[in-house]
Amino acid sequence: EPEVTQTPSHQVTQMGQEVILRCVPISNHLYFYWYRQILGQKVEFLVSFYNNEISEKSEIFDDQFSVERPDGSNFTLKIRSTKLEDSAMYFCASRAVIEAFFGQGTRLTVV
Amino acid sequence: QQQVKQSPQSLIVQKGGISIINCAYENTAFDYFPWYQQFPGKGPALLIAIRPDVSEKKEGRFTISFNKSAKQFSLHIMDSQPGDSATYFCAARVSGSARQLTFGSGTQLTVLP
């Protein structure tokens, strides 16, 4: 069964450093998303990406965040200068028409 | 108006019992309502979903009940099993292009053996 894969599973970084979270969406999907989940809290939308551009973004997705689909298969989330409050699980999701499928997530710990 | 309110926050049920989780929304433009199941350390996995043109959808032991006039929907897990112990999230989405999911706050379900 096709699945969304994310790497790394866990990333520890120092405050102020740049991190890149990687995702390989399901191959025939058209819509791509990043969500985050702070420990014990609900899943929050960050950004959606369609047709090689950002469709929507939440107020969480400020200038420190960027997304790219550099090669037609990978979908990346970059955080330019990490803050302690960026510590969370980051989930990539993709969908073809209706159903959104989520990856296993990357746990980002900012120290 | 974009919020989806979910209750209860936690739920403990005996094996074989019925688990009921409720969600309410305000945005009448929402027209797709999925439920996701999440185990610790894993991503949310789609469990069952409904559109507002039907009042109920059943898949195995899982049923969604939908009340459009009240703007409420609920998940019923029949014959609950210890393996159902997980966090359940309701969600909602406005149709059209790349629209994102808005999640409820989650319900931690524990099914006692």
PDB file of C-alpha atoms in Angstrom:
ATOM      1  CA  GLU A   1       0.000   0.000   0.000  1.00  0.00           C
ATOM      2  CA  PRO A   2       1.450   3.396  -0.930  1.00  0.00           C
ATOM      3  CA  GLU A   3       2.390   5.610   1.958  1.00  0.00           C
ATOM      4  CA  VAL A   4       3.791   9.008   2.795  1.00  0.00           C
ATOM      5  CA  THR A   5       7.333   8.702   4.099  1.00  0.00           C
ATOM      6  CA  GLN A   6       9.144  11.253   6.220  1.00  0.00           C
ATOM      7  CA  THR A   7      12.765  11.628   7.206  1.00  0.00           C
ATOM      8  CA  PRO A   8      14.320  11.898   9.666  1.00  0.00           C
ATOM      9  CA  SER A   9      12.078  10.354  12.304  1.00  0.00           C
ATOM     10  CA  HIS A  10      13.745  12.461  14.987  1.00  0.00           C
ATOM     11  CA  GLN A  11      15.819  15.614  14.666  1.00  0.00           C
ATOM     12  CA  VAL A  12      17.538  17.422  17.501  1.00  0.00           C
ATOM     13  CA  THR A  13      18.845  20.879  16.721  1.00  0.00           C
ATOM     14  CA  GLN A  14      20.192  23.872  18.549  1.00  0.00           C
ATOM     15  CA  MET A  15      18.149  27.043  18.761  1.00  0.00           C
ATOM     16  CA  GLY A  16      18.895  29.319  15.840  1.00  0.00           C
ATOM     17  CA  GLN A  17      19.954  26.525  13.514  1.00  0.00           C
ATOM     18  CA  GLU A  18      18.266  25.702  10.226  1.00  0.00           C
ATOM     19  CA  VAL A  19      16.483  22.398   9.775  1.00  0.00           C
ATOM     20  CA  ILE A  20      15.027  20.711   6.727  1.00  0.00           C
ATOM     21  CA  LEU A  21      12.321  18.103   7.140  1.00  0.00           C
ATOM     22  CA  ARG A  22      11.782  15.810   4.195  1.00  0.00           C
ATOM     23  CA  CYS A  23       8.738  14.045   2.854  1.00  0.00           C
ATOM     24  CA  VAL A  24       8.005  11.783  -0.070  1.00  0.00           C
ATOM     25  CA  PRO A  25       4.279  12.030  -0.798  1.00  0.00           C
ATOM     26  CA  ILE A  26       2.266   9.306  -2.497  1.00  0.00           C
ATOM     27  CA  SER A  27       3.246   9.406  -6.141  1.00  0.00           C
ATOM     28  CA  ASN A  28      -0.007  10.319  -7.906  1.00  0.00           C
ATOM     29  CA  HIS A  29      -1.135  12.846  -5.316  1.00  0.00           C
ATOM     30  CA  LEU A  30      -1.506  16.500  -6.198  1.00  0.00           C
ATOM     31  CA  TYR A  31      -1.970  18.291  -2.896  1.00  0.00           C
ATOM     32  CA  PHE A  32       0.688  18.429  -0.223  1.00  0.00           C
ATOM     33  CA  TYR A  33       0.546  19.661   3.331  1.00  0.00           C
ATOM     34  CA  TRP A  34       2.582  20.218   6.428  1.00  0.00           C
ATOM     35  CA  TYR A  35       0.945  20.037   9.836  1.00  0.00           C
ATOM     36  CA  ARG A  36       2.458  20.141  13.275  1.00  0.00           C
ATOM     37  CA  GLN A  37       1.443  18.699  16.623  1.00  0.00           C
ATOM     38  CA  ILE A  38       2.882  20.013  19.846  1.00  0.00           C
ATOM     39  CA  LEU A  39       3.064  17.226  22.409  1.00  0.00           C
ATOM     40  CA  GLY A  40      -0.397  16.340  23.690  1.00  0.00           C
ATOM     41  CA  GLN A  41      -2.152  18.943  21.578  1.00  0.00           C
ATOM     42  CA  LYS A  42      -4.171  18.903  18.394  1.00  0.00           C
ATOM     43  CA  VAL A  43      -2.848  18.728  14.880  1.00  0.00           C
ATOM     44  CA  GLU A  44      -2.410  22.228  13.425  1.00  0.00           C
ATOM     45  CA  PHE A  45      -2.246  23.193   9.777  1.00  0.00           C
ATOM     46  CA  LEU A  46       0.894  24.938   8.575  1.00  0.00           C
ATOM     47  CA  VAL A  47       0.820  25.110   4.790  1.00  0.00           C
ATOM     48  CA  SER A  48      -0.689  23.588   1.668  1.00  0.00           C
ATOM     49  CA  PHE A  49       1.068  23.252  -1.666  1.00  0.00           C
ATOM     50  CA  TYR A  50      -0.437  22.665  -5.072  1.00  0.00           C
ATOM     51  CA  ASN A  51       0.788  23.117  -8.609  1.00  0.00           C
ATOM     52  CA  ASN A  52       4.249  24.036  -7.371  1.00  0.00           C
ATOM     53  CA  GLU A  53       3.154  26.890  -5.199  1.00  0.00           C
ATOM     54  CA  ILE A  54       1.770  27.589  -1.758  1.00  0.00           C
ATOM     55  CA  SER A  55      -2.025  27.509  -1.758  1.00  0.00           C
ATOM     56  CA  GLU A  56      -2.684  28.491   1.821  1.00  0.00           C
ATOM     57  CA  LYS A  57      -0.700  29.025   4.969  1.00  0.00           C
ATOM     58  CA  SER A  58      -1.592  29.525   8.580  1.00  0.00           C
ATOM     59  CA  GLU A  59      -0.390  32.298  10.844  1.00  0.00           C
ATOM     60  CA  ILE A  60       2.075  29.803  12.317  1.00  0.00           C
ATOM     61  CA  PHE A  61       3.842  29.643   8.941  1.00  0.00           C
ATOM     62  CA  ASP A  62       5.816  32.865   9.234  1.00  0.00           C
ATOM     63  CA  ASP A  63       8.894  34.054   7.370  1.00  0.00           C
ATOM     64  CA  GLN A  64      11.056  31.489   9.154  1.00  0.00           C
ATOM     65  CA  PHE A  65       9.282  28.681   7.303  1.00  0.00           C
ATOM     66  CA  SER A  66       9.502  27.713   3.656  1.00  0.00           C
ATOM     67  CA  VAL A  67       8.467  24.744   1.542  1.00  0.00           C
ATOM     68  CA  GLU A  68       9.845  23.301  -1.652  1.00  0.00           C
ATOM     69  CA  ARG A  69       9.167  20.495  -4.042  1.00  0.00           C
ATOM     70  CA  PRO A  70      12.602  20.462  -5.621  1.00  0.00           C
ATOM     71  CA  ASP A  71      12.492  17.373  -7.810  1.00  0.00           C
ATOM     72  CA  GLY A  72       8.913  16.274  -8.359  1.00  0.00           C
ATOM     73  CA  SER A  73       8.976  13.672  -5.620  1.00  0.00           C
ATOM     74  CA  ASN A  74      10.353  15.202  -2.430  1.00  0.00           C
ATOM     75  CA  PHE A  75       8.485  17.848  -0.463  1.00  0.00           C
ATOM     76  CA  THR A  76      10.493  19.711   2.141  1.00  0.00           C
ATOM     77  CA  LEU A  77       9.814  22.034   5.039  1.00  0.00           C
ATOM     78  CA  LYS A  78      12.623  24.346   6.053  1.00  0.00           C
ATOM     79  CA  ILE A  79      12.769  26.251   9.294  1.00  0.00           C
ATOM     80  CA  ARG A  80      15.395  28.929   8.893  1.00  0.00           C
ATOM     81  CA  SER A  81      16.214  29.782  12.490  1.00  0.00           C
ATOM     82  CA  THR A  82      14.646  27.390  14.943  1.00  0.00           C
ATOM     83  CA  LYS A  83      13.113  28.507  18.225  1.00  0.00           C
ATOM     84  CA  LEU A  84      12.376  26.451  21.314  1.00  0.00           C
ATOM     85  CA  GLU A  85       8.664  26.680  20.566  1.00  0.00           C
ATOM     86  CA  ASP A  86       9.200  24.966  17.204  1.00  0.00           C
ATOM     87  CA  SER A  87       9.661  21.702  19.092  1.00  0.00           C
ATOM     88  CA  ALA A  88       6.830  19.470  17.881  1.00  0.00           C
ATOM     89  CA  MET A  89       5.917  16.546  15.662  1.00  0.00           C
ATOM     90  CA  TYR A  90       5.758  17.648  12.055  1.00  0.00           C
ATOM     91  CA  PHE A  91       3.512  15.680   9.747  1.00  0.00           C
ATOM     92  CA  CYS A  92       3.522  15.702   5.993  1.00  0.00           C
ATOM     93  CA  ALA A  93       0.280  14.756   4.235  1.00  0.00           C
ATOM     94  CA  SER A  94      -0.780  14.303   0.655  1.00  0.00           C
ATOM     95  CA  ARG A  95      -4.019  13.692  -1.161  1.00  0.00           C
ATOM     96  CA  ALA A  96      -5.256  12.934  -4.619  1.00  0.00           C
ATOM     97  CA  VAL A  97      -8.929  13.911  -4.477  1.00  0.00           C
ATOM     98  CA  ILE A  98     -10.595  13.430  -1.113  1.00  0.00           C
ATOM     99  CA  GLU A  99      -8.635  11.451   1.446  1.00  0.00           C
ATOM    100  CA  ALA A 100      -5.512  12.895   3.039  1.00  0.00           C
ATOM    101  CA  PHE A 101      -2.794  10.454   4.046  1.00  0.00           C
ATOM    102  CA  PHE A 102      -0.294  11.346   6.723  1.00  0.00           C
ATOM    103  CA  GLY A 103       3.300  10.332   7.181  1.00  0.00           C
ATOM    104  CA  GLN A 104       4.686   8.973  10.436  1.00  0.00           C
ATOM    105  CA  GLY A 105       6.053  12.361  11.356  1.00  0.00           C
ATOM    106  CA  THR A 106       9.372  13.938  12.306  1.00  0.00           C
ATOM    107  CA  ARG A 107       9.870  14.742  15.943  1.00  0.00           C
ATOM    108  CA  LEU A 108      11.780  18.020  16.079  1.00  0.00           C
ATOM    109  CA  THR A 109      13.447  18.896  19.341  1.00  0.00           C
ATOM    110  CA  VAL A 110      15.012  22.340  19.631  1.00  0.00           C
ATOM    111  CA  VAL A 111      17.470  22.696  22.505  1.00  0.00           C
TER     112      VAL A 111
ATOM    113  CA  GLN B   1     -15.537  30.001  12.988  1.00  0.00           C
ATOM    114  CA  GLN B   2     -12.883  27.635  11.708  1.00  0.00           C
ATOM    115  CA  GLN B   3     -12.814  25.670  14.954  1.00  0.00           C
ATOM    116  CA  VAL B   4     -13.983  22.138  15.457  1.00  0.00           C
ATOM    117  CA  LYS B   5     -14.844  21.398  19.075  1.00  0.00           C
ATOM    118  CA  GLN B   6     -14.348  17.845  20.288  1.00  0.00           C
ATOM    119  CA  SER B   7     -15.419  16.098  23.477  1.00  0.00           C
ATOM    120  CA  PRO B   8     -14.662  14.357  25.729  1.00  0.00           C
ATOM    121  CA  GLN B   9     -10.944  14.951  26.164  1.00  0.00           C
ATOM    122  CA  SER B  10     -10.523  11.422  27.481  1.00  0.00           C
ATOM    123  CA  LEU B  11     -12.714   8.354  27.608  1.00  0.00           C
ATOM    124  CA  ILE B  12     -12.396   5.043  29.409  1.00  0.00           C
ATOM    125  CA  VAL B  13     -14.554   2.169  28.234  1.00  0.00           C
ATOM    126  CA  GLN B  14     -14.753  -1.494  29.156  1.00  0.00           C
ATOM    127  CA  LYS B  15     -14.002  -4.076  26.506  1.00  0.00           C
ATOM    128  CA  GLY B  16     -17.159  -4.751  24.526  1.00  0.00           C
ATOM    129  CA  GLY B  17     -18.676  -1.380  25.344  1.00  0.00           C
ATOM    130  CA  ILE B  18     -19.595   1.489  23.046  1.00  0.00           C
ATOM    131  CA  SER B  19     -17.267   4.465  22.735  1.00  0.00           C
ATOM    132  CA  ILE B  20     -18.856   7.742  21.672  1.00  0.00           C
ATOM    133  CA  ILE B  21     -16.905  10.850  20.716  1.00  0.00           C
ATOM    134  CA  ASN B  22     -18.619  14.075  19.718  1.00  0.00           C
ATOM    135  CA  CYS B  23     -17.649  17.026  17.547  1.00  0.00           C
ATOM    136  CA  ALA B  24     -19.316  20.313  16.706  1.00  0.00           C
ATOM    137  CA  TYR B  25     -18.497  22.938  14.105  1.00  0.00           C
ATOM    138  CA  GLU B  26     -19.589  26.428  13.166  1.00  0.00           C
ATOM    139  CA  ASN B  27     -18.480  26.858   9.582  1.00  0.00           C
ATOM    140  CA  THR B  28     -21.356  25.729   7.365  1.00  0.00           C
ATOM    141  CA  ALA B  29     -18.988  25.626   4.400  1.00  0.00           C
ATOM    142  CA  PHE B  30     -17.379  22.471   5.808  1.00  0.00           C
ATOM    143  CA  ASP B  31     -18.490  19.561   3.678  1.00  0.00           C
ATOM    144  CA  TYR B  32     -16.126  16.716   4.472  1.00  0.00           C
ATOM    145  CA  PHE B  33     -15.803  15.258   7.956  1.00  0.00           C
ATOM    146  CA  PRO B  34     -13.167  12.564   8.556  1.00  0.00           C
ATOM    147  CA  TRP B  35     -12.123  10.844  11.742  1.00  0.00           C
ATOM    148  CA  TYR B  36      -8.489   9.994  12.312  1.00  0.00           C
ATOM    149  CA  GLN B  37      -6.958   7.469  14.690  1.00  0.00           C
ATOM    150  CA  GLN B  38      -3.507   8.128  16.096  1.00  0.00           C
ATOM    151  CA  PHE B  39      -1.309   5.748  18.060  1.00  0.00           C
ATOM    152  CA  PRO B  40       1.597   7.136  20.125  1.00  0.00           C
ATOM    153  CA  GLY B  41       4.516   8.171  17.956  1.00  0.00           C
ATOM    154  CA  LYS B  42       2.581   7.640  14.718  1.00  0.00           C
ATOM    155  CA  GLY B  43       0.844   9.870  12.237  1.00  0.00           C
ATOM    156  CA  PRO B  44      -2.936  10.235  12.085  1.00  0.00           C
ATOM    157  CA  ALA B  45      -4.563   7.471  10.050  1.00  0.00           C
ATOM    158  CA  LEU B  46      -7.908   7.932   8.334  1.00  0.00           C
ATOM    159  CA  LEU B  47     -10.558   5.802   9.992  1.00  0.00           C
ATOM    160  CA  ILE B  48     -13.843   6.807   8.392  1.00  0.00           C
ATOM    161  CA  ALA B  49     -15.293   9.913   6.772  1.00  0.00           C
ATOM    162  CA  ILE B  50     -18.679  11.349   5.899  1.00  0.00           C
ATOM    163  CA  ARG B  51     -20.173  14.055   3.706  1.00  0.00           C
ATOM    164  CA  PRO B  52     -23.185  16.076   4.913  1.00  0.00           C
ATOM    165  CA  ASP B  53     -25.602  14.590   2.390  1.00  0.00           C
ATOM    166  CA  VAL B  54     -25.941  11.454   4.556  1.00  0.00           C
ATOM    167  CA  SER B  55     -26.831  11.161   8.228  1.00  0.00           C
ATOM    168  CA  GLU B  56     -24.907   8.014   9.002  1.00  0.00           C
ATOM    169  CA  LYS B  57     -22.027   5.964   7.667  1.00  0.00           C
ATOM    170  CA  LYS B  58     -20.934   2.613   9.005  1.00  0.00           C
ATOM    171  CA  GLU B  59     -17.719   0.708   8.389  1.00  0.00           C
ATOM    172  CA  GLY B  60     -17.365  -2.409  10.481  1.00  0.00           C
ATOM    173  CA  ARG B  61     -17.477  -1.441  14.163  1.00  0.00           C
ATOM    174  CA  PHE B  62     -17.129   2.277  13.383  1.00  0.00           C
ATOM    175  CA  THR B  63     -20.116   4.537  12.687  1.00  0.00           C
ATOM    176  CA  ILE B  64     -20.303   8.256  12.029  1.00  0.00           C
ATOM    177  CA  SER B  65     -23.571   9.980  12.861  1.00  0.00           C
ATOM    178  CA  PHE B  66     -24.067  13.383  11.287  1.00  0.00           C
ATOM    179  CA  ASN B  67     -26.599  16.041  12.258  1.00  0.00           C
ATOM    180  CA  LYS B  68     -26.406  18.851   9.731  1.00  0.00           C
ATOM    181  CA  SER B  69     -28.973  21.115  11.401  1.00  0.00           C
ATOM    182  CA  ALA B  70     -27.187  20.899  14.738  1.00  0.00           C
ATOM    183  CA  LYS B  71     -23.759  21.093  13.095  1.00  0.00           C
ATOM    184  CA  GLN B  72     -22.611  18.073  15.043  1.00  0.00           C
ATOM    185  CA  PHE B  73     -21.133  14.717  14.197  1.00  0.00           C
ATOM    186  CA  SER B  74     -20.028  11.808  16.294  1.00  0.00           C
ATOM    187  CA  LEU B  75     -17.997   8.632  16.138  1.00  0.00           C
ATOM    188  CA  HIS B  76     -19.381   5.458  17.652  1.00  0.00           C
ATOM    189  CA  ILE B  77     -17.098   2.485  18.204  1.00  0.00           C
ATOM    190  CA  MET B  78     -19.133  -0.627  18.837  1.00  0.00           C
ATOM    191  CA  ASP B  79     -17.742  -3.618  20.740  1.00  0.00           C
ATOM    192  CA  SER B  80     -14.692  -1.552  21.746  1.00  0.00           C
ATOM    193  CA  GLN B  81     -11.443  -3.528  22.007  1.00  0.00           C
ATOM    194  CA  PRO B  82      -8.171  -2.837  23.854  1.00  0.00           C
ATOM    195  CA  GLY B  83      -6.535  -2.434  20.434  1.00  0.00           C
ATOM    196  CA  ASP B  84      -8.812   0.554  19.824  1.00  0.00           C
ATOM    197  CA  SER B  85      -6.984   2.441  22.585  1.00  0.00           C
ATOM    198  CA  ALA B  86      -5.622   5.494  20.787  1.00  0.00           C
ATOM    199  CA  THR B  87      -6.256   9.186  20.295  1.00  0.00           C
ATOM    200  CA  TYR B  88      -9.119  10.018  17.968  1.00  0.00           C
ATOM    201  CA  PHE B  89      -9.382  13.293  16.103  1.00  0.00           C
ATOM    202  CA  CYS B  90     -12.369  14.593  14.237  1.00  0.00           C
ATOM    203  CA  ALA B  91     -11.671  16.982  11.409  1.00  0.00           C
ATOM    204  CA  ALA B  92     -13.472  19.058   8.818  1.00  0.00           C
ATOM    205  CA  ARG B  93     -12.647  20.569   5.484  1.00  0.00           C
ATOM    206  CA  VAL B  94     -14.147  22.989   3.006  1.00  0.00           C
ATOM    207  CA  SER B  95     -14.134  21.445  -0.440  1.00  0.00           C
ATOM    208  CA  GLY B  96     -12.186  22.991  -3.253  1.00  0.00           C
ATOM    209  CA  SER B  97      -8.623  22.761  -4.429  1.00  0.00           C
ATOM    210  CA  ALA B  98      -5.976  22.421  -1.727  1.00  0.00           C
ATOM    211  CA  ARG B  99      -8.150  23.099   1.283  1.00  0.00           C
ATOM    212  CA  GLN B 100      -6.667  21.893   4.559  1.00  0.00           C
ATOM    213  CA  LEU B 101      -8.170  19.907   7.404  1.00  0.00           C
ATOM    214  CA  THR B 102      -9.199  21.617  10.628  1.00  0.00           C
ATOM    215  CA  PHE B 103      -8.768  19.196  13.510  1.00  0.00           C
ATOM    216  CA  GLY B 104     -10.576  18.853  16.788  1.00  0.00           C
ATOM    217  CA  SER B 105      -8.566  18.735  20.001  1.00  0.00           C
ATOM    218  CA  GLY B 106      -8.545  14.944  20.217  1.00  0.00           C
ATOM    219  CA  THR B 107      -9.977  12.281  22.520  1.00  0.00           C
ATOM    220  CA  GLN B 108      -7.728   9.811  24.261  1.00  0.00           C
ATOM    221  CA  LEU B 109      -9.627   6.515  24.340  1.00  0.00           C
ATOM    222  CA  THR B 110      -8.644   3.746  26.725  1.00  0.00           C
ATOM    223  CA  VAL B 111     -10.413   0.415  26.418  1.00  0.00           C
ATOM    224  CA  LEU B 112      -9.942  -1.728  29.500  1.00  0.00           C
ATOM    225  CA  PRO B 113      -9.527  -5.487  29.014  1.00  0.00           C
TER     226      PRO B 113
END
